[in-house]
Amino acid sequence: MRQITKRGFMGSFGTTEIILIVAVLFLLFGASRLPQLAKSFGQTRKAFKDGMREADEEERLELEQKQIASTPVAPVISNLNDEDLLAEMRRRAEVKQ
């Protein structure tokens, strides 16, 4: 018994359908224009991918900057007086536990 699987839109194209689509493209645009169309499609696809990559990179950088800005800065120990130094040491010991 043959099991029927549900495939997505692109997965349902077979060899016959692809040949039919290419033949229709030849009829609509002619053999001379198809390489130009394929080249422009490739350039558009590359530009889209580059734009998506840039957007992802910008988002990652913004997230890193927010994390850096929200990280509390520990006071410089050499500038603290004895009482503040003792309080800072206790705070750090509590954080470690």
PDB file of N, CA and C in Angstrom:
ATOM      1  N   MET A   1       0.836  -1.167   0.000  1.00  0.00           N
ATOM      2  CA  MET A   1       0.000   0.000   0.000  1.00  0.00           C
ATOM      3  C   MET A   1       0.894   1.248   0.000  1.00  0.00           C
ATOM      4  N   ARG A   2       0.586   2.214  -0.825  1.00  0.00           N
ATOM      5  CA  ARG A   2       1.382   3.431  -0.955  1.00  0.00           C
ATOM      6  C   ARG A   2       0.871   4.500   0.001  1.00  0.00           C
ATOM      7  N   GLN A   3       1.791   5.073   0.732  1.00  0.00           N
ATOM      8  CA  GLN A   3       1.416   6.098   1.697  1.00  0.00           C
ATOM      9  C   GLN A   3       1.490   7.461   1.026  1.00  0.00           C
ATOM     10  N   ILE A   4       0.464   8.251   1.207  1.00  0.00           N
ATOM     11  CA  ILE A   4       0.408   9.588   0.622  1.00  0.00           C
ATOM     12  C   ILE A   4       0.921  10.573   1.661  1.00  0.00           C
ATOM     13  N   THR A   5       1.890  11.375   1.258  1.00  0.00           N
ATOM     14  CA  THR A   5       2.438  12.376   2.171  1.00  0.00           C
ATOM     15  C   THR A   5       2.044  13.757   1.692  1.00  0.00           C
ATOM     16  N   LYS A   6       1.837  14.642   2.631  1.00  0.00           N
ATOM     17  CA  LYS A   6       1.491  16.020   2.299  1.00  0.00           C
ATOM     18  C   LYS A   6       2.782  16.808   2.143  1.00  0.00           C
ATOM     19  N   ARG A   7       2.976  17.394   0.980  1.00  0.00           N
ATOM     20  CA  ARG A   7       4.179  18.185   0.739  1.00  0.00           C
ATOM     21  C   ARG A   7       3.790  19.645   0.566  1.00  0.00           C
ATOM     22  N   GLY A   8       4.782  20.502   0.741  1.00  0.00           N
ATOM     23  CA  GLY A   8       4.556  21.930   0.576  1.00  0.00           C
ATOM     24  C   GLY A   8       4.401  22.293  -0.889  1.00  0.00           C
ATOM     25  N   PHE A   9       4.176  23.574  -1.152  1.00  0.00           N
ATOM     26  CA  PHE A   9       3.935  24.058  -2.507  1.00  0.00           C
ATOM     27  C   PHE A   9       5.097  23.735  -3.440  1.00  0.00           C
ATOM     28  N   MET A  10       6.303  24.053  -3.029  1.00  0.00           N
ATOM     29  CA  MET A  10       7.456  23.821  -3.901  1.00  0.00           C
ATOM     30  C   MET A  10       7.792  22.337  -4.014  1.00  0.00           C
ATOM     31  N   GLY A  11       7.472  21.562  -3.029  1.00  0.00           N
ATOM     32  CA  GLY A  11       7.771  20.145  -3.056  1.00  0.00           C
ATOM     33  C   GLY A  11       6.875  19.373  -4.001  1.00  0.00           C
ATOM     34  N   SER A  12       5.781  19.986  -4.451  1.00  0.00           N
ATOM     35  CA  SER A  12       4.842  19.266  -5.300  1.00  0.00           C
ATOM     36  C   SER A  12       5.192  19.366  -6.782  1.00  0.00           C
ATOM     37  N   PHE A  13       6.217  20.127  -7.151  1.00  0.00           N
ATOM     38  CA  PHE A  13       6.623  20.232  -8.550  1.00  0.00           C
ATOM     39  C   PHE A  13       7.447  19.023  -8.945  1.00  0.00           C
ATOM     40  N   GLY A  14       7.058  18.405 -10.034  1.00  0.00           N
ATOM     41  CA  GLY A  14       7.833  17.298 -10.576  1.00  0.00           C
ATOM     42  C   GLY A  14       8.584  17.757 -11.810  1.00  0.00           C
ATOM     43  N   THR A  15       9.247  16.828 -12.462  1.00  0.00           N
ATOM     44  CA  THR A  15      10.031  17.146 -13.656  1.00  0.00           C
ATOM     45  C   THR A  15       9.145  17.682 -14.769  1.00  0.00           C
ATOM     46  N   THR A  16       7.995  17.082 -14.952  1.00  0.00           N
ATOM     47  CA  THR A  16       7.086  17.510 -16.017  1.00  0.00           C
ATOM     48  C   THR A  16       6.629  18.946 -15.798  1.00  0.00           C
ATOM     49  N   GLU A  17       6.286  19.288 -14.574  1.00  0.00           N
ATOM     50  CA  GLU A  17       5.824  20.646 -14.289  1.00  0.00           C
ATOM     51  C   GLU A  17       6.926  21.673 -14.522  1.00  0.00           C
ATOM     52  N   ILE A  18       8.136  21.331 -14.131  1.00  0.00           N
ATOM     53  CA  ILE A  18       9.257  22.261 -14.318  1.00  0.00           C
ATOM     54  C   ILE A  18       9.523  22.477 -15.801  1.00  0.00           C
ATOM     55  N   ILE A  19       9.500  21.410 -16.588  1.00  0.00           N
ATOM     56  CA  ILE A  19       9.702  21.535 -18.041  1.00  0.00           C
ATOM     57  C   ILE A  19       8.602  22.391 -18.645  1.00  0.00           C
ATOM     58  N   LEU A  20       7.377  22.213 -18.207  1.00  0.00           N
ATOM     59  CA  LEU A  20       6.258  23.005 -18.708  1.00  0.00           C
ATOM     60  C   LEU A  20       6.437  24.482 -18.364  1.00  0.00           C
ATOM     61  N   ILE A  21       6.874  24.778 -17.156  1.00  0.00           N
ATOM     62  CA  ILE A  21       7.092  26.172 -16.747  1.00  0.00           C
ATOM     63  C   ILE A  21       8.199  26.807 -17.578  1.00  0.00           C
ATOM     64  N   VAL A  22       9.296  26.090 -17.803  1.00  0.00           N
ATOM     65  CA  VAL A  22      10.395  26.615 -18.620  1.00  0.00           C
ATOM     66  C   VAL A  22       9.921  26.870 -20.044  1.00  0.00           C
ATOM     67  N   ALA A  23       9.106  25.971 -20.596  1.00  0.00           N
ATOM     68  CA  ALA A  23       8.585  26.154 -21.958  1.00  0.00           C
ATOM     69  C   ALA A  23       7.710  27.394 -22.036  1.00  0.00           C
ATOM     70  N   VAL A  24       6.874  27.623 -21.034  1.00  0.00           N
ATOM     71  CA  VAL A  24       6.024  28.816 -21.021  1.00  0.00           C
ATOM     72  C   VAL A  24       6.882  30.073 -20.925  1.00  0.00           C
ATOM     73  N   LEU A  25       7.944  30.024 -20.116  1.00  0.00           N
ATOM     74  CA  LEU A  25       8.844  31.177 -20.015  1.00  0.00           C
ATOM     75  C   LEU A  25       9.517  31.473 -21.347  1.00  0.00           C
ATOM     76  N   PHE A  26       9.929  30.429 -22.072  1.00  0.00           N
ATOM     77  CA  PHE A  26      10.514  30.631 -23.400  1.00  0.00           C
ATOM     78  C   PHE A  26       9.513  31.293 -24.328  1.00  0.00           C
ATOM     79  N   LEU A  27       8.268  30.867 -24.272  1.00  0.00           N
ATOM     80  CA  LEU A  27       7.248  31.449 -25.148  1.00  0.00           C
ATOM     81  C   LEU A  27       6.951  32.900 -24.783  1.00  0.00           C
ATOM     82  N   LEU A  28       6.913  33.207 -23.499  1.00  0.00           N
ATOM     83  CA  LEU A  28       6.587  34.565 -23.076  1.00  0.00           C
ATOM     84  C   LEU A  28       7.727  35.555 -23.310  1.00  0.00           C
ATOM     85  N   PHE A  29       8.935  35.167 -22.966  1.00  0.00           N
ATOM     86  CA  PHE A  29      10.041  36.119 -22.991  1.00  0.00           C
ATOM     87  C   PHE A  29      11.034  35.885 -24.117  1.00  0.00           C
ATOM     88  N   GLY A  30      11.060  34.734 -24.702  1.00  0.00           N
ATOM     89  CA  GLY A  30      12.031  34.437 -25.751  1.00  0.00           C
ATOM     90  C   GLY A  30      13.347  33.985 -25.156  1.00  0.00           C
ATOM     91  N   ALA A  31      14.092  33.255 -25.963  1.00  0.00           N
ATOM     92  CA  ALA A  31      15.352  32.673 -25.491  1.00  0.00           C
ATOM     93  C   ALA A  31      16.398  33.742 -25.184  1.00  0.00           C
ATOM     94  N   SER A  32      16.346  34.884 -25.857  1.00  0.00           N
ATOM     95  CA  SER A  32      17.370  35.915 -25.650  1.00  0.00           C
ATOM     96  C   SER A  32      17.176  36.668 -24.331  1.00  0.00           C
ATOM     97  N   ARG A  33      15.945  36.790 -23.852  1.00  0.00           N
ATOM     98  CA  ARG A  33      15.693  37.548 -22.629  1.00  0.00           C
ATOM     99  C   ARG A  33      15.805  36.712 -21.369  1.00  0.00           C
ATOM    100  N   LEU A  34      15.711  35.398 -21.479  1.00  0.00           N
ATOM    101  CA  LEU A  34      15.748  34.556 -20.279  1.00  0.00           C
ATOM    102  C   LEU A  34      17.050  34.681 -19.490  1.00  0.00           C
ATOM    103  N   PRO A  35      18.225  34.706 -20.132  1.00  0.00           N
ATOM    104  CA  PRO A  35      19.454  34.894 -19.343  1.00  0.00           C
ATOM    105  C   PRO A  35      19.479  36.232 -18.603  1.00  0.00           C
ATOM    106  N   GLN A  36      18.955  37.277 -19.241  1.00  0.00           N
ATOM    107  CA  GLN A  36      18.897  38.585 -18.583  1.00  0.00           C
ATOM    108  C   GLN A  36      17.969  38.541 -17.372  1.00  0.00           C
ATOM    109  N   LEU A  37      16.827  37.878 -17.533  1.00  0.00           N
ATOM    110  CA  LEU A  37      15.889  37.761 -16.421  1.00  0.00           C
ATOM    111  C   LEU A  37      16.483  36.950 -15.275  1.00  0.00           C
ATOM    112  N   ALA A  38      17.175  35.872 -15.614  1.00  0.00           N
ATOM    113  CA  ALA A  38      17.799  35.042 -14.583  1.00  0.00           C
ATOM    114  C   ALA A  38      18.883  35.827 -13.841  1.00  0.00           C
ATOM    115  N   LYS A  39      19.658  36.624 -14.589  1.00  0.00           N
ATOM    116  CA  LYS A  39      20.714  37.424 -13.971  1.00  0.00           C
ATOM    117  C   LYS A  39      20.113  38.469 -13.030  1.00  0.00           C
ATOM    118  N   SER A  40      19.074  39.165 -13.480  1.00  0.00           N
ATOM    119  CA  SER A  40      18.459  40.182 -12.630  1.00  0.00           C
ATOM    120  C   SER A  40      17.791  39.545 -11.412  1.00  0.00           C
ATOM    121  N   PHE A  41      17.220  38.358 -11.590  1.00  0.00           N
ATOM    122  CA  PHE A  41      16.638  37.648 -10.448  1.00  0.00           C
ATOM    123  C   PHE A  41      17.725  37.292  -9.440  1.00  0.00           C
ATOM    124  N   GLY A  42      18.862  36.816  -9.924  1.00  0.00           N
ATOM    125  CA  GLY A  42      19.971  36.468  -9.036  1.00  0.00           C
ATOM    126  C   GLY A  42      20.508  37.679  -8.291  1.00  0.00           C
ATOM    127  N   GLN A  43      20.628  38.813  -8.992  1.00  0.00           N
ATOM    128  CA  GLN A  43      21.118  40.032  -8.350  1.00  0.00           C
ATOM    129  C   GLN A  43      20.134  40.525  -7.288  1.00  0.00           C
ATOM    130  N   THR A  44      18.844  40.438  -7.606  1.00  0.00           N
ATOM    131  CA  THR A  44      17.825  40.854  -6.646  1.00  0.00           C
ATOM    132  C   THR A  44      17.851  39.968  -5.416  1.00  0.00           C
ATOM    133  N   ARG A  45      17.997  38.674  -5.633  1.00  0.00           N
ATOM    134  CA  ARG A  45      18.044  37.723  -4.520  1.00  0.00           C
ATOM    135  C   ARG A  45      19.269  37.996  -3.638  1.00  0.00           C
ATOM    136  N   LYS A  46      20.417  38.274  -4.272  1.00  0.00           N
ATOM    137  CA  LYS A  46      21.638  38.560  -3.518  1.00  0.00           C
ATOM    138  C   LYS A  46      21.477  39.849  -2.704  1.00  0.00           C
ATOM    139  N   ALA A  47      20.880  40.883  -3.315  1.00  0.00           N
ATOM    140  CA  ALA A  47      20.670  42.142  -2.601  1.00  0.00           C
ATOM    141  C   ALA A  47      19.731  41.940  -1.413  1.00  0.00           C
ATOM    142  N   PHE A  48      18.708  41.123  -1.595  1.00  0.00           N
ATOM    143  CA  PHE A  48      17.776  40.841  -0.504  1.00  0.00           C
ATOM    144  C   PHE A  48      18.485  40.121   0.638  1.00  0.00           C
ATOM    145  N   LYS A  49      19.300  39.122   0.302  1.00  0.00           N
ATOM    146  CA  LYS A  49      20.039  38.385   1.333  1.00  0.00           C
ATOM    147  C   LYS A  49      21.004  39.313   2.075  1.00  0.00           C
ATOM    148  N   ASP A  50      21.697  40.191   1.328  1.00  0.00           N
ATOM    149  CA  ASP A  50      22.621  41.134   1.960  1.00  0.00           C
ATOM    150  C   ASP A  50      21.873  42.071   2.911  1.00  0.00           C
ATOM    151  N   GLY A  51      20.702  42.540   2.477  1.00  0.00           N
ATOM    152  CA  GLY A  51      19.895  43.408   3.326  1.00  0.00           C
ATOM    153  C   GLY A  51      19.441  42.705   4.590  1.00  0.00           C
ATOM    154  N   MET A  52      19.043  41.453   4.465  1.00  0.00           N
ATOM    155  CA  MET A  52      18.628  40.678   5.635  1.00  0.00           C
ATOM    156  C   MET A  52      19.807  40.460   6.580  1.00  0.00           C
ATOM    157  N   ARG A  53      20.980  40.193   6.007  1.00  0.00           N
ATOM    158  CA  ARG A  53      22.174  39.981   6.828  1.00  0.00           C
ATOM    159  C   ARG A  53      22.528  41.266   7.579  1.00  0.00           C
ATOM    160  N   GLU A  54      22.438  42.414   6.895  1.00  0.00           N
ATOM    161  CA  GLU A  54      22.726  43.694   7.547  1.00  0.00           C
ATOM    162  C   GLU A  54      21.736  43.968   8.675  1.00  0.00           C
ATOM    163  N   ALA A  55      20.461  43.692   8.427  1.00  0.00           N
ATOM    164  CA  ALA A  55      19.446  43.928   9.457  1.00  0.00           C
ATOM    165  C   ALA A  55      19.695  43.041  10.670  1.00  0.00           C
ATOM    166  N   ASP A  56      20.054  41.789  10.437  1.00  0.00           N
ATOM    167  CA  ASP A  56      20.356  40.884  11.549  1.00  0.00           C
ATOM    168  C   ASP A  56      21.573  41.362  12.331  1.00  0.00           C
ATOM    169  N   GLU A  57      22.587  41.835  11.610  1.00  0.00           N
ATOM    170  CA  GLU A  57      23.808  42.327  12.264  1.00  0.00           C
ATOM    171  C   GLU A  57      23.505  43.575  13.097  1.00  0.00           C
ATOM    172  N   GLU A  58      22.702  44.502  12.543  1.00  0.00           N
ATOM    173  CA  GLU A  58      22.342  45.705  13.288  1.00  0.00           C
ATOM    174  C   GLU A  58      21.544  45.353  14.539  1.00  0.00           C
ATOM    175  N   GLU A  59      20.631  44.412  14.411  1.00  0.00           N
ATOM    176  CA  GLU A  59      19.834  43.992  15.559  1.00  0.00           C
ATOM    177  C   GLU A  59      20.721  43.364  16.632  1.00  0.00           C
ATOM    178  N   ARG A  60      21.683  42.549  16.207  1.00  0.00           N
ATOM    179  CA  ARG A  60      22.594  41.919  17.154  1.00  0.00           C
ATOM    180  C   ARG A  60      23.440  42.973  17.870  1.00  0.00           C
ATOM    181  N   LEU A  61      23.941  43.971  17.118  1.00  0.00           N
ATOM    182  CA  LEU A  61      24.752  45.029  17.724  1.00  0.00           C
ATOM    183  C   LEU A  61      23.939  45.858  18.715  1.00  0.00           C
ATOM    184  N   GLU A  62      22.692  46.173  18.356  1.00  0.00           N
ATOM    185  CA  GLU A  62      21.843  46.935  19.270  1.00  0.00           C
ATOM    186  C   GLU A  62      21.592  46.158  20.555  1.00  0.00           C
ATOM    187  N   LEU A  63      21.358  44.867  20.431  1.00  0.00           N
ATOM    188  CA  LEU A  63      21.129  44.029  21.609  1.00  0.00           C
ATOM    189  C   LEU A  63      22.370  43.990  22.492  1.00  0.00           C
ATOM    190  N   GLU A  64      23.552  43.868  21.876  1.00  0.00           N
ATOM    191  CA  GLU A  64      24.796  43.870  22.649  1.00  0.00           C
ATOM    192  C   GLU A  64      24.988  45.199  23.367  1.00  0.00           C
ATOM    193  N   GLN A  65      24.691  46.309  22.673  1.00  0.00           N
ATOM    194  CA  GLN A  65      24.852  47.625  23.290  1.00  0.00           C
ATOM    195  C   GLN A  65      23.893  47.800  24.463  1.00  0.00           C
ATOM    196  N   LYS A  66      22.659  47.290  24.319  1.00  0.00           N
ATOM    197  CA  LYS A  66      21.706  47.379  25.428  1.00  0.00           C
ATOM    198  C   LYS A  66      22.179  46.554  26.613  1.00  0.00           C
ATOM    199  N   GLN A  67      22.741  45.377  26.339  1.00  0.00           N
ATOM    200  CA  GLN A  67      23.240  44.537  27.424  1.00  0.00           C
ATOM    201  C   GLN A  67      24.417  45.200  28.126  1.00  0.00           C
ATOM    202  N   ILE A  68      25.297  45.815  27.346  1.00  0.00           N
ATOM    203  CA  ILE A  68      26.448  46.501  27.939  1.00  0.00           C
ATOM    204  C   ILE A  68      25.977  47.688  28.773  1.00  0.00           C
ATOM    205  N   ALA A  69      24.997  48.433  28.258  1.00  0.00           N
ATOM    206  CA  ALA A  69      24.504  49.608  28.980  1.00  0.00           C
ATOM    207  C   ALA A  69      23.780  49.217  30.262  1.00  0.00           C
ATOM    208  N   SER A  70      23.120  48.057  30.257  1.00  0.00           N
ATOM    209  CA  SER A  70      22.363  47.659  31.444  1.00  0.00           C
ATOM    210  C   SER A  70      23.221  46.942  32.481  1.00  0.00           C
ATOM    211  N   THR A  71      24.452  46.590  32.135  1.00  0.00           N
ATOM    212  CA  THR A  71      25.341  45.917  33.077  1.00  0.00           C
ATOM    213  C   THR A  71      25.856  46.939  34.085  1.00  0.00           C
ATOM    214  N   PRO A  72      25.625  46.683  35.376  1.00  0.00           N
ATOM    215  CA  PRO A  72      26.103  47.647  36.371  1.00  0.00           C
ATOM    216  C   PRO A  72      27.628  47.630  36.437  1.00  0.00           C
ATOM    217  N   VAL A  73      28.172  48.803  36.601  1.00  0.00           N
ATOM    218  CA  VAL A  73      29.621  48.950  36.678  1.00  0.00           C
ATOM    219  C   VAL A  73      30.031  48.873  38.145  1.00  0.00           C
ATOM    220  N   ALA A  74      30.953  47.995  38.442  1.00  0.00           N
ATOM    221  CA  ALA A  74      31.443  47.864  39.816  1.00  0.00           C
ATOM    222  C   ALA A  74      32.303  49.073  40.154  1.00  0.00           C
ATOM    223  N   PRO A  75      32.183  49.561  41.380  1.00  0.00           N
ATOM    224  CA  PRO A  75      33.002  50.712  41.756  1.00  0.00           C
ATOM    225  C   PRO A  75      34.483  50.335  41.790  1.00  0.00           C
ATOM    226  N   VAL A  76      35.307  51.305  41.512  1.00  0.00           N
ATOM    227  CA  VAL A  76      36.749  51.085  41.542  1.00  0.00           C
ATOM    228  C   VAL A  76      37.168  50.986  43.003  1.00  0.00           C
ATOM    229  N   ILE A  77      37.743  49.853  43.341  1.00  0.00           N
ATOM    230  CA  ILE A  77      38.060  49.578  44.746  1.00  0.00           C
ATOM    231  C   ILE A  77      39.143  50.509  45.276  1.00  0.00           C
ATOM    232  N   SER A  78      40.077  50.913  44.458  1.00  0.00           N
ATOM    233  CA  SER A  78      41.179  51.747  44.944  1.00  0.00           C
ATOM    234  C   SER A  78      40.710  53.136  45.367  1.00  0.00           C
ATOM    235  N   ASN A  79      39.539  53.574  44.916  1.00  0.00           N
ATOM    236  CA  ASN A  79      39.041  54.901  45.268  1.00  0.00           C
ATOM    237  C   ASN A  79      38.078  54.872  46.451  1.00  0.00           C
ATOM    238  N   LEU A  80      37.861  53.713  47.070  1.00  0.00           N
ATOM    239  CA  LEU A  80      36.903  53.599  48.163  1.00  0.00           C
ATOM    240  C   LEU A  80      37.594  53.773  49.514  1.00  0.00           C
ATOM    241  N   ASN A  81      36.829  54.328  50.458  1.00  0.00           N
ATOM    242  CA  ASN A  81      37.364  54.380  51.823  1.00  0.00           C
ATOM    243  C   ASN A  81      37.145  53.015  52.470  1.00  0.00           C
ATOM    244  N   ASP A  82      37.615  52.840  53.692  1.00  0.00           N
ATOM    245  CA  ASP A  82      37.589  51.525  54.346  1.00  0.00           C
ATOM    246  C   ASP A  82      36.170  50.979  54.511  1.00  0.00           C
ATOM    247  N   GLU A  83      35.241  51.829  54.929  1.00  0.00           N
ATOM    248  CA  GLU A  83      33.865  51.364  55.145  1.00  0.00           C
ATOM    249  C   GLU A  83      33.215  50.931  53.832  1.00  0.00           C
ATOM    250  N   ASP A  84      33.388  51.731  52.799  1.00  0.00           N
ATOM    251  CA  ASP A  84      32.811  51.391  51.497  1.00  0.00           C
ATOM    252  C   ASP A  84      33.469  50.144  50.916  1.00  0.00           C
ATOM    253  N   LEU A  85      34.778  49.993  51.149  1.00  0.00           N
ATOM    254  CA  LEU A  85      35.491  48.809  50.670  1.00  0.00           C
ATOM    255  C   LEU A  85      34.954  47.553  51.348  1.00  0.00           C
ATOM    256  N   LEU A  86      34.727  47.634  52.641  1.00  0.00           N
ATOM    257  CA  LEU A  86      34.180  46.495  53.376  1.00  0.00           C
ATOM    258  C   LEU A  86      32.768  46.157  52.880  1.00  0.00           C
ATOM    259  N   ALA A  87      31.952  47.167  52.623  1.00  0.00           N
ATOM    260  CA  ALA A  87      30.590  46.940  52.116  1.00  0.00           C
ATOM    261  C   ALA A  87      30.630  46.305  50.721  1.00  0.00           C
ATOM    262  N   GLU A  88      31.540  46.764  49.894  1.00  0.00           N
ATOM    263  CA  GLU A  88      31.673  46.197  48.541  1.00  0.00           C
ATOM    264  C   GLU A  88      32.128  44.747  48.602  1.00  0.00           C
ATOM    265  N   MET A  89      33.055  44.435  49.501  1.00  0.00           N
ATOM    266  CA  MET A  89      33.521  43.051  49.646  1.00  0.00           C
ATOM    267  C   MET A  89      32.377  42.148  50.106  1.00  0.00           C
ATOM    268  N   ARG A  90      31.553  42.629  51.037  1.00  0.00           N
ATOM    269  CA  ARG A  90      30.397  41.842  51.490  1.00  0.00           C
ATOM    270  C   ARG A  90      29.399  41.626  50.348  1.00  0.00           C
ATOM    271  N   ARG A  91      29.145  42.673  49.586  1.00  0.00           N
ATOM    272  CA  ARG A  91      28.204  42.568  48.465  1.00  0.00           C
ATOM    273  C   ARG A  91      28.686  41.537  47.453  1.00  0.00           C
ATOM    274  N   ARG A  92      29.977  41.581  47.118  1.00  0.00           N
ATOM    275  CA  ARG A  92      30.533  40.624  46.154  1.00  0.00           C
ATOM    276  C   ARG A  92      30.506  39.199  46.699  1.00  0.00           C
ATOM    277  N   ALA A  93      30.721  39.044  47.988  1.00  0.00           N
ATOM    278  CA  ALA A  93      30.662  37.709  48.595  1.00  0.00           C
ATOM    279  C   ALA A  93      29.241  37.165  48.535  1.00  0.00           C
ATOM    280  N   GLU A  94      28.239  38.030  48.751  1.00  0.00           N
ATOM    281  CA  GLU A  94      26.842  37.600  48.672  1.00  0.00           C
ATOM    282  C   GLU A  94      26.462  37.217  47.246  1.00  0.00           C
ATOM    283  N   VAL A  95      26.978  37.939  46.288  1.00  0.00           N
ATOM    284  CA  VAL A  95      26.676  37.652  44.882  1.00  0.00           C
ATOM    285  C   VAL A  95      27.235  36.296  44.483  1.00  0.00           C
ATOM    286  N   LYS A  96      28.414  35.950  44.986  1.00  0.00           N
ATOM    287  CA  LYS A  96      29.035  34.664  44.649  1.00  0.00           C
ATOM    288  C   LYS A  96      28.246  33.490  45.201  1.00  0.00           C
ATOM    289  N   GLN A  97      27.569  33.695  46.331  1.00  0.00           N
ATOM    290  CA  GLN A  97      26.828  32.587  46.959  1.00  0.00           C
ATOM    291  C   GLN A  97      25.553  32.386  46.288  1.00  0.00           C
TER     292      GLN A  97
END
